[in-house]
mmCIF file of C-alpha atoms in Angstrom:
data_model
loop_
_atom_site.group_PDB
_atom_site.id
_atom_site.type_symbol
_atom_site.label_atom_id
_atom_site.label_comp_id
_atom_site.label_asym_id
_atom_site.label_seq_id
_atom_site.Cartn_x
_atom_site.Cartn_y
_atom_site.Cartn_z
ATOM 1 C CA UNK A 1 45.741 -4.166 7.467
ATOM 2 C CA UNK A 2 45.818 -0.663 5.474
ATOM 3 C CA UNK A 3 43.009 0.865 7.687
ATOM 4 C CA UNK A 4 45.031 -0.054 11.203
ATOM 5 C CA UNK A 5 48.242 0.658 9.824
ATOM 6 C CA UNK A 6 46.595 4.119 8.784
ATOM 7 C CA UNK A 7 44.880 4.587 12.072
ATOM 8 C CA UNK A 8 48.360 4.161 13.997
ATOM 9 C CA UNK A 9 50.508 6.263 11.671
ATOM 10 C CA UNK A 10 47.515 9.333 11.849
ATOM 11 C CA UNK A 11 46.441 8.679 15.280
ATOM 12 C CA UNK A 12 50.327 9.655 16.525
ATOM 13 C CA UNK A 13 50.263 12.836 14.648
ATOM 14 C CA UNK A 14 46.970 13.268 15.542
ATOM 15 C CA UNK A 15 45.681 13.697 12.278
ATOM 16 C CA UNK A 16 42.648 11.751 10.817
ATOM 17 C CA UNK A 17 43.222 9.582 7.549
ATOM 18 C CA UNK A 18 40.272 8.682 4.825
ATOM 19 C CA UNK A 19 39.134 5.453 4.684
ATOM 20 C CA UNK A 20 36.034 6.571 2.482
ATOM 21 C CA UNK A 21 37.268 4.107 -0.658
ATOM 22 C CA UNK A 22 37.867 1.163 1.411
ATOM 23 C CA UNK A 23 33.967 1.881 3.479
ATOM 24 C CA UNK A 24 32.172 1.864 -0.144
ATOM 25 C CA UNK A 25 34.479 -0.972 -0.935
ATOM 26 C CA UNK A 26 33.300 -2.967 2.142
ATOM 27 C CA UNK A 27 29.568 -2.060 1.634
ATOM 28 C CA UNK A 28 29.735 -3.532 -2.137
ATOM 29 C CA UNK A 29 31.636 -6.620 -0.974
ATOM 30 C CA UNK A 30 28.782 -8.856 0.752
ATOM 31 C CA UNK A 31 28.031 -12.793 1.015
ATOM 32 C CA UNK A 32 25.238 -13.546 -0.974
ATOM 33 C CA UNK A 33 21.287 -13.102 0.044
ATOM 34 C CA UNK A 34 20.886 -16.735 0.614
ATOM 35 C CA UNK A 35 24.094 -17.519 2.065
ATOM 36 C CA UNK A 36 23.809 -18.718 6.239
ATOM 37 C CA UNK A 37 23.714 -16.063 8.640
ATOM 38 C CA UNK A 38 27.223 -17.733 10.218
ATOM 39 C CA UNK A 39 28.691 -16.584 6.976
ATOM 40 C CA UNK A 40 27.130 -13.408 7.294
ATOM 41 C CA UNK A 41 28.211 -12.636 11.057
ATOM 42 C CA UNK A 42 31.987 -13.920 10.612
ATOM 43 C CA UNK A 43 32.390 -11.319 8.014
ATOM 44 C CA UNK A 44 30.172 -8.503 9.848
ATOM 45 C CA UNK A 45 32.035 -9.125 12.980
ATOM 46 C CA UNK A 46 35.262 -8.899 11.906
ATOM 47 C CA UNK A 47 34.441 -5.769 10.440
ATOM 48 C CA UNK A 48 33.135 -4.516 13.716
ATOM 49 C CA UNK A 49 36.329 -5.323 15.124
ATOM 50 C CA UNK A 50 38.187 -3.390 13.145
ATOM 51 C CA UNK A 51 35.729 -0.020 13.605
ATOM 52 C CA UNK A 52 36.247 -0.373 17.067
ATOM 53 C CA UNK A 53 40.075 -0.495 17.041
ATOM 54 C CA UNK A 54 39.634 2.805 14.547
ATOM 55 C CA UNK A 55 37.292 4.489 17.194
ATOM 56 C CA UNK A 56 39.108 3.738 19.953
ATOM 57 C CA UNK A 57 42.629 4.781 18.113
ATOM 58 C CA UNK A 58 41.077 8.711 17.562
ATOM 59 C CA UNK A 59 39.028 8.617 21.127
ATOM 60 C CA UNK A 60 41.141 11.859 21.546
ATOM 61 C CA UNK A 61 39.363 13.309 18.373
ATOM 62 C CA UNK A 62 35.663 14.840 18.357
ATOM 63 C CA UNK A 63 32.914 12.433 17.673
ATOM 64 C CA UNK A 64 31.570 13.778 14.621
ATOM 65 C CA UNK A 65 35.287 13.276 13.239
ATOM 66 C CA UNK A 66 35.806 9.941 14.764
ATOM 67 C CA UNK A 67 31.995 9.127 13.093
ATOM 68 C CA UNK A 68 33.456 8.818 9.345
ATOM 69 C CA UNK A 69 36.542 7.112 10.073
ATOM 70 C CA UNK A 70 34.276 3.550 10.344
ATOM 71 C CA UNK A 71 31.270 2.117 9.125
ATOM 72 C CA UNK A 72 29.580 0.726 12.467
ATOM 73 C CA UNK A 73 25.787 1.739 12.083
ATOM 74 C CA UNK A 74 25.885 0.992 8.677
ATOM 75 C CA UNK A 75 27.146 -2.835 9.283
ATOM 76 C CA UNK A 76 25.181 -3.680 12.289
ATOM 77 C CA UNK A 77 21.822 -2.356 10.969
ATOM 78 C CA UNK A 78 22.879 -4.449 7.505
ATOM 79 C CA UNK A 79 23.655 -7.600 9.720
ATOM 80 C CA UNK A 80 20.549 -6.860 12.083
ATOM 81 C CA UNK A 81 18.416 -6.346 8.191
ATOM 82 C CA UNK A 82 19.752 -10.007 7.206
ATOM 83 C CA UNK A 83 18.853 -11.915 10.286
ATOM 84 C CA UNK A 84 15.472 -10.181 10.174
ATOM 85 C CA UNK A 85 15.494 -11.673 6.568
ATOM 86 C CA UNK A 86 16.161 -15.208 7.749
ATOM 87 C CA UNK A 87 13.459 -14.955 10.754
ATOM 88 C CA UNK A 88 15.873 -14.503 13.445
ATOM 89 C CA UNK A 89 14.044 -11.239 15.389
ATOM 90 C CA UNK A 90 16.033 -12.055 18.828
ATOM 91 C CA UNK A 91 19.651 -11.383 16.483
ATOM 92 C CA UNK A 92 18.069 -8.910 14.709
ATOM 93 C CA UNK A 93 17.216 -6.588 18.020
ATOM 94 C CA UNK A 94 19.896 -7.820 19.471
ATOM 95 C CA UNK A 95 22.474 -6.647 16.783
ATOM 96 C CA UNK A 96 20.798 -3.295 17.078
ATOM 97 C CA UNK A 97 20.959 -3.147 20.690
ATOM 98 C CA UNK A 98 24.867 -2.424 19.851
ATOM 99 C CA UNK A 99 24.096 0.750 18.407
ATOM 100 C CA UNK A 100 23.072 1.804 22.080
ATOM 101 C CA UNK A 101 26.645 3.149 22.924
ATOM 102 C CA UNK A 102 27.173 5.330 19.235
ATOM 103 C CA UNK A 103 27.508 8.649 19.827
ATOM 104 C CA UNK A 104 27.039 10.079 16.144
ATOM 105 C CA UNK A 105 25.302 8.566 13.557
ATOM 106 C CA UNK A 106 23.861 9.536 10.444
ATOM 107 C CA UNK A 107 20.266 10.486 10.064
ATOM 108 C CA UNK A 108 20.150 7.564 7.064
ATOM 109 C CA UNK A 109 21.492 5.243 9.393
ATOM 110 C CA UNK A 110 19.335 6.389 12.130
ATOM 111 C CA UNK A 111 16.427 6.195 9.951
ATOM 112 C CA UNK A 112 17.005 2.709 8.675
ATOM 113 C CA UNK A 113 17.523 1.574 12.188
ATOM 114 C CA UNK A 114 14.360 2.719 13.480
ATOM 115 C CA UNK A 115 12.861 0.802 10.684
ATOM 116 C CA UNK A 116 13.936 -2.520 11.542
ATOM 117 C CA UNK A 117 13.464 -1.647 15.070
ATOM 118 C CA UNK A 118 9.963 -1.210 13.587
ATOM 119 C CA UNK A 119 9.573 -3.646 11.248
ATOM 120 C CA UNK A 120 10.413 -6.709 13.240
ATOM 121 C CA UNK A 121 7.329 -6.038 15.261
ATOM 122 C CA UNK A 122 5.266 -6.786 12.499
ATOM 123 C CA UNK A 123 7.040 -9.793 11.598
ATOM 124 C CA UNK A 124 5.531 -11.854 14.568
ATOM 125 C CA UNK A 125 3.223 -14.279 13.884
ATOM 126 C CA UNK A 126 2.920 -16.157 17.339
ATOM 127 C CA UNK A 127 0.279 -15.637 20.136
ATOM 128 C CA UNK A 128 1.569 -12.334 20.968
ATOM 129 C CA UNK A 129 1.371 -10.524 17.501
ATOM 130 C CA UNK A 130 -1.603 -8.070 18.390
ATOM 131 C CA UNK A 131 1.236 -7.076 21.382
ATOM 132 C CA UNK A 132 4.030 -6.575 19.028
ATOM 133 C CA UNK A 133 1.779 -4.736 15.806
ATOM 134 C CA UNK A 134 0.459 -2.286 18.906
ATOM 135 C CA UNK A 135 4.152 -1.867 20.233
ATOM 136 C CA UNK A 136 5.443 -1.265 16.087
ATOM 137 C CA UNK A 137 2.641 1.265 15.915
ATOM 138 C CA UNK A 138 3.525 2.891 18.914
ATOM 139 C CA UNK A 139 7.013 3.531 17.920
ATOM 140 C CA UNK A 140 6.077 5.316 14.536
ATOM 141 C CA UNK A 141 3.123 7.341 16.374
ATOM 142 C CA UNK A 142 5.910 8.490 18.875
ATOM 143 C CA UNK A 143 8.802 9.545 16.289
ATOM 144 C CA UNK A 144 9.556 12.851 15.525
ATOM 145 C CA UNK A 145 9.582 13.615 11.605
ATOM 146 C CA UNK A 146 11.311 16.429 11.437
ATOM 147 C CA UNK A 147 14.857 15.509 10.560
ATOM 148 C CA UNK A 148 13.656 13.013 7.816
ATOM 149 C CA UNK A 149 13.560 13.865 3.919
ATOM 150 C CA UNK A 150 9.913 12.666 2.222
ATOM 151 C CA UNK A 151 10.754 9.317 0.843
ATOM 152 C CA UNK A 152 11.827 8.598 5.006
ATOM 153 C CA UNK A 153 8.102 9.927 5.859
ATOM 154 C CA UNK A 154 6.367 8.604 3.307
ATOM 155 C CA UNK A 155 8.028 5.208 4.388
ATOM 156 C CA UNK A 156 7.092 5.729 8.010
ATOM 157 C CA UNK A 157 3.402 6.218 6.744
ATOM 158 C CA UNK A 158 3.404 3.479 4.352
ATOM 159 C CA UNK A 159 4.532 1.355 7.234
ATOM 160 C CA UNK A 160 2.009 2.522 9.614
ATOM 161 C CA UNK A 161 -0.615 2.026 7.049
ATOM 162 C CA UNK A 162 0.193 -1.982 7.297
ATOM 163 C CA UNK A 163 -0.162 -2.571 10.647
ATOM 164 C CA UNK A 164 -3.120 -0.646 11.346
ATOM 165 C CA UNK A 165 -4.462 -2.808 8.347
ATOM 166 C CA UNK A 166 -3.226 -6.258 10.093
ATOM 167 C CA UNK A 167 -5.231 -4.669 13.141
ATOM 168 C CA UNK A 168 -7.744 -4.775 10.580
ATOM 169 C CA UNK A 169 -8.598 -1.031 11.175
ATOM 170 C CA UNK A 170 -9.186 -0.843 7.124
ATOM 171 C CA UNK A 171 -10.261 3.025 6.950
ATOM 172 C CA UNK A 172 -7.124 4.028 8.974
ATOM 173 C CA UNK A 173 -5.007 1.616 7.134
ATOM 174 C CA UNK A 174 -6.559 3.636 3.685
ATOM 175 C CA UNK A 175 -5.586 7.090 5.930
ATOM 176 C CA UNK A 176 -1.994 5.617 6.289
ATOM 177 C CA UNK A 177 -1.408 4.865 2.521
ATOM 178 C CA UNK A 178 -2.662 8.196 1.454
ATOM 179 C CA UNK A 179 -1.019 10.171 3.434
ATOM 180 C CA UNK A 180 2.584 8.316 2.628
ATOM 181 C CA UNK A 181 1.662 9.082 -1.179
ATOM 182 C CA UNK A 182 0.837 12.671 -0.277
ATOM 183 C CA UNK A 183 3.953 13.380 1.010
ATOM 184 C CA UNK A 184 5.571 11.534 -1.546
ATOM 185 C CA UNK A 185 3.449 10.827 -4.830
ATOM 186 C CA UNK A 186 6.562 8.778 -6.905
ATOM 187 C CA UNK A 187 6.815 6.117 -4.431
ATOM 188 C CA UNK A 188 6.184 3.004 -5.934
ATOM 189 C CA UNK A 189 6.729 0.830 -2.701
ATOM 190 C CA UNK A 190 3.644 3.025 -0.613
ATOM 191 C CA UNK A 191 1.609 2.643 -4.273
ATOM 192 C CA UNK A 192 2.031 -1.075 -4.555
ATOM 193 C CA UNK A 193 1.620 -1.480 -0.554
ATOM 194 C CA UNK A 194 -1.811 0.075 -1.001
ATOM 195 C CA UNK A 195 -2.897 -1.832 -3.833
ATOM 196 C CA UNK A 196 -2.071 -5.332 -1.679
ATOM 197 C CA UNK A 197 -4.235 -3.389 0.768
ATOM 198 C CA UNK A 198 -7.401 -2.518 -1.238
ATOM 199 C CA UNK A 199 -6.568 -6.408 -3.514
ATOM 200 C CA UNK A 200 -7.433 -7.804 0.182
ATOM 201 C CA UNK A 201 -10.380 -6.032 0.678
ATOM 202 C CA UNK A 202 -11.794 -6.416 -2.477
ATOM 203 C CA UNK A 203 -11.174 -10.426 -2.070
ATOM 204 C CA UNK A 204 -12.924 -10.386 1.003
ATOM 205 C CA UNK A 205 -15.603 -8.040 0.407
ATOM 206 C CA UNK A 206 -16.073 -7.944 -3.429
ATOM 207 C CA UNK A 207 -17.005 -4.235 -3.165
ATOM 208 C CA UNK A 208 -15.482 -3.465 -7.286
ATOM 209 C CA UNK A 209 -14.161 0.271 -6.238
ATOM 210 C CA UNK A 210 -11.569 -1.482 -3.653
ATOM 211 C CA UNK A 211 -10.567 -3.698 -7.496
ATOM 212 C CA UNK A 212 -10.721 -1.006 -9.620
ATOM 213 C CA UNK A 213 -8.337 1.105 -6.978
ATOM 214 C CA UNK A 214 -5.913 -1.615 -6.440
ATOM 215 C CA UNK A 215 -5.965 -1.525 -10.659
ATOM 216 C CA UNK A 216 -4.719 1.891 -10.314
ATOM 217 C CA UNK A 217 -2.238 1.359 -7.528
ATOM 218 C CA UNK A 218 -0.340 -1.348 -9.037
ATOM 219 C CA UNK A 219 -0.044 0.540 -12.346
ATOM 220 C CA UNK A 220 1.603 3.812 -10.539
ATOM 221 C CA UNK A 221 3.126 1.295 -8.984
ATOM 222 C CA UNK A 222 5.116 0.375 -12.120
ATOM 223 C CA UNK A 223 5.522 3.629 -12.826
ATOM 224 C CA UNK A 224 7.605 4.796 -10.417
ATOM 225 C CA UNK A 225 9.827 1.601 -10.824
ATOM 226 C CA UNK A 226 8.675 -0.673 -7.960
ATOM 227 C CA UNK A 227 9.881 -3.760 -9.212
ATOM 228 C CA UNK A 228 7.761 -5.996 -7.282
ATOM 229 C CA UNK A 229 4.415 -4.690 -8.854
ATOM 230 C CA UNK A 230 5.678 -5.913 -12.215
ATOM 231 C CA UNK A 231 5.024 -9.656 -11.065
ATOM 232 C CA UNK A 232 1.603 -8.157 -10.275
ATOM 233 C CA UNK A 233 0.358 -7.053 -13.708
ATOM 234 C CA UNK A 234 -0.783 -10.743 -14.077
ATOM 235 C CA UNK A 235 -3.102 -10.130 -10.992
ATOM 236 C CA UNK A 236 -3.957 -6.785 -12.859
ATOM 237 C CA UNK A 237 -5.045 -9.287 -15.654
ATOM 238 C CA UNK A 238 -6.876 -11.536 -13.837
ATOM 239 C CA UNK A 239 -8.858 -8.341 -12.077
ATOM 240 C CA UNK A 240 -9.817 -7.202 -15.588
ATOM 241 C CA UNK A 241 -11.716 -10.864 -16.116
ATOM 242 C CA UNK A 242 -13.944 -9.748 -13.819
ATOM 243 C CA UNK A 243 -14.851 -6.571 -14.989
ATOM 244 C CA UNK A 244 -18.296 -5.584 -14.928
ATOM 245 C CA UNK A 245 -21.143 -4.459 -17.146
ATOM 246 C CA UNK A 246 -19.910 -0.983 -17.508
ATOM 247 C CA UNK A 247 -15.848 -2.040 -17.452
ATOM 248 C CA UNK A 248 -14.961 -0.135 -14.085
ATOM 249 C CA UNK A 249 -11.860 -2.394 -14.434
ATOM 250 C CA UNK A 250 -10.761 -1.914 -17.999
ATOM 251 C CA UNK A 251 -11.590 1.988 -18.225
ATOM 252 C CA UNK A 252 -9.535 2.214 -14.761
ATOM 253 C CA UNK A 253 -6.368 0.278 -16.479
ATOM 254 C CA UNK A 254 -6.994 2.012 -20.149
ATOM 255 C CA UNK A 255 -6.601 5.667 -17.806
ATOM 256 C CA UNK A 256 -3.939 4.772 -15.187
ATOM 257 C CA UNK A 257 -2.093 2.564 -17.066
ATOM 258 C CA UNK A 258 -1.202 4.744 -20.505
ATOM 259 C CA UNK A 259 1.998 5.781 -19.228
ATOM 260 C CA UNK A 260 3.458 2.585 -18.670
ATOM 261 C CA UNK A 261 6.460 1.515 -20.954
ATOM 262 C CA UNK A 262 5.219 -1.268 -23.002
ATOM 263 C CA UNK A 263 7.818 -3.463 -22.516
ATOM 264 C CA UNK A 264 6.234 -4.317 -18.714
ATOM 265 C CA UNK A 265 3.984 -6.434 -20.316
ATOM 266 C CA UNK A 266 5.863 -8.318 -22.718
ATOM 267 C CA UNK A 267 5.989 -11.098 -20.212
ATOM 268 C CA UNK A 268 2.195 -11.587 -19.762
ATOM 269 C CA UNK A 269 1.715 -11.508 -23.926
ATOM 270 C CA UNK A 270 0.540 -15.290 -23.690
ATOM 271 C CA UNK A 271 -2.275 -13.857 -20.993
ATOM 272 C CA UNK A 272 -3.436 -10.857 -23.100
ATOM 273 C CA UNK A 273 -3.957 -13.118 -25.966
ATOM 274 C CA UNK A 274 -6.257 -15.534 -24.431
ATOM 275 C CA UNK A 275 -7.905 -11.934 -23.079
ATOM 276 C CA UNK A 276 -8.834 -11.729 -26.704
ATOM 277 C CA UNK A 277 -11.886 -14.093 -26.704
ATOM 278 C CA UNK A 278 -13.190 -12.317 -23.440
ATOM 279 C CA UNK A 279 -15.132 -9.355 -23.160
ATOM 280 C CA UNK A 280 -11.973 -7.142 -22.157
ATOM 281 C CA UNK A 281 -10.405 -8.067 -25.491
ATOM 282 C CA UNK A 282 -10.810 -4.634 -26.965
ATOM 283 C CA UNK A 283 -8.396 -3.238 -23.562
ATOM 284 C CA UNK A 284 -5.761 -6.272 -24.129
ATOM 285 C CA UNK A 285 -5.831 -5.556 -27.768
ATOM 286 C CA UNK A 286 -4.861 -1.970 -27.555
ATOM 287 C CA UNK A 287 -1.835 -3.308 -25.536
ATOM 288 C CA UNK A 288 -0.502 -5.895 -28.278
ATOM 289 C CA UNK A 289 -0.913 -3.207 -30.800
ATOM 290 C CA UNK A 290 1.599 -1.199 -28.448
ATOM 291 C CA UNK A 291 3.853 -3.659 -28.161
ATOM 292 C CA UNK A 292 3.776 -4.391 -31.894
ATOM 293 C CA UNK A 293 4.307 -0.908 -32.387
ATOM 294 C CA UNK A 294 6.885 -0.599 -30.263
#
């Protein structure tokens, strides 16, 4: 009621108000993750509703003025993210398709719209997946990168890195992942992407470098506060059982992992205690002392 009544009253003096308080107050005020997407799309589209009335009250106005008077791109890719989510990829491109018509939207916004645009491809596991990972590929091959920061590239490349690996093209996929973490070397989500990556290979091929990597990925990955790859230090554990004669594993973890805060493993204490009767007892040992220390 406050943002139309504001819209009329500015709109007649043709003057343009600021909602900014009420947008941030809107983005912080969601339903829940698991709620039903019904829930999710009364609330989105009465939101909607209201940008448009606010667009089309200051369609006198220039569209880079009119663009921070709502919150459109913002709530459709958020609605299009959430039906993605749930498994609904025909709502999620089809909430996106609104975004057709925008005249002026913000290069974050753009950005995380051509990610779901991209990521739903990869989300298809019926007959025609090799179609849709070729089409997702194509789409990051053909974007321009110039208007994005490094975290946005580094994303793009991380992204590019798993399909090419569900195309099981393994070298490029290793290409991908490096190249996202040489653009961007704190990202914890390309570091713990490539450790899945070279954790697969290893499982399949049981070649110990692709282990002893994924060791070191998942420990950067904790480093630079990828929350995920804490619920894989337990896999790290498990990798370090079994290490080899000349403990490629536990040297890897004793180098990469020395920065880590030692409170990350105070969860898996029970595990580095039974790692006390096996050979890697003198890595899981150093560890407990930390934490004792601590």
């Amino acid at each position: 009621a406050q943002i139309l009544q504001d819209a009329v009253t500015h709109s007649s003096r043709e003057t343009f108000p600021d909602f900014k308080n009420i947008l941030i107050t809107w983005r912080e005020r969601l339903p829940n993750k698991w709620d039903s997407l019904r829930d999710w799309d009364d609330i989105f589209s009465w939101r909607i509703q209201v940008f448009e009335s606010v667009n089309h009250s200051f369609k006198w106005g220039e569209a880079q003025k009119r663009a921070v008077l709502h919150d459109l791109p913002w709530t459709v890719i958020k609605m299009a993210h959430v039906a993605r989510k749930q498994n609904l990829k025909h709502v999620c491109l089809s909430s996106l398709a609104r975004l057709r018509t925008v005249q002026s939207m913000d290069v974050q916004d753009a950005f995380d719209k051509l990610r779901e645009q991209i990521i739903v491809c990869h989300a298809d596991s019926g007959p025609e997946e090799k179609v849709e990972l070729r089409s997702g590929l194509n789409i990051i091959n053909n974007t321009k990168l110039d208007y994005f920061d490094e975290k946005q590239k580094a994303e793009l490349f991380r992204l590019k890195g798993l399909f090419v690996a569900s195309l099981k093209e393994k070298p490029d996929a290793n290409s991908s992942f490096s190249h996202c973490l040489q653009i961007c070397g704190n990202y914890g989500k390309g570091w713990y992407s490539w450790a899945r990556h070279c954790d697969a290979i290893f499982m399949e091929l049981k070649k110990n470098p692709y282990a002893a990597q994924a060791i070191a990925c998942y420990t950067q990955a904790v480093n630079h506060n990828c929350d995920s790859a804490r619920l894989m230090l337990s896999r790290v554990l498990w990798l370090l059982s079994l290490d080899d004669e000349q403990h490629t594993y536990a040297s890897t973890l004793d180098k990469c992992g020395k920065n880590l805060p030692r409170w990350v493993w105070i969860p898996w204490i029970p595990q580095l205690l039974t790692a006390l009767t096996r050979p890697e007892a003198v890595y899981a040992r150093n560890i407990l002392k930390g934490i004792a220390d601590d």
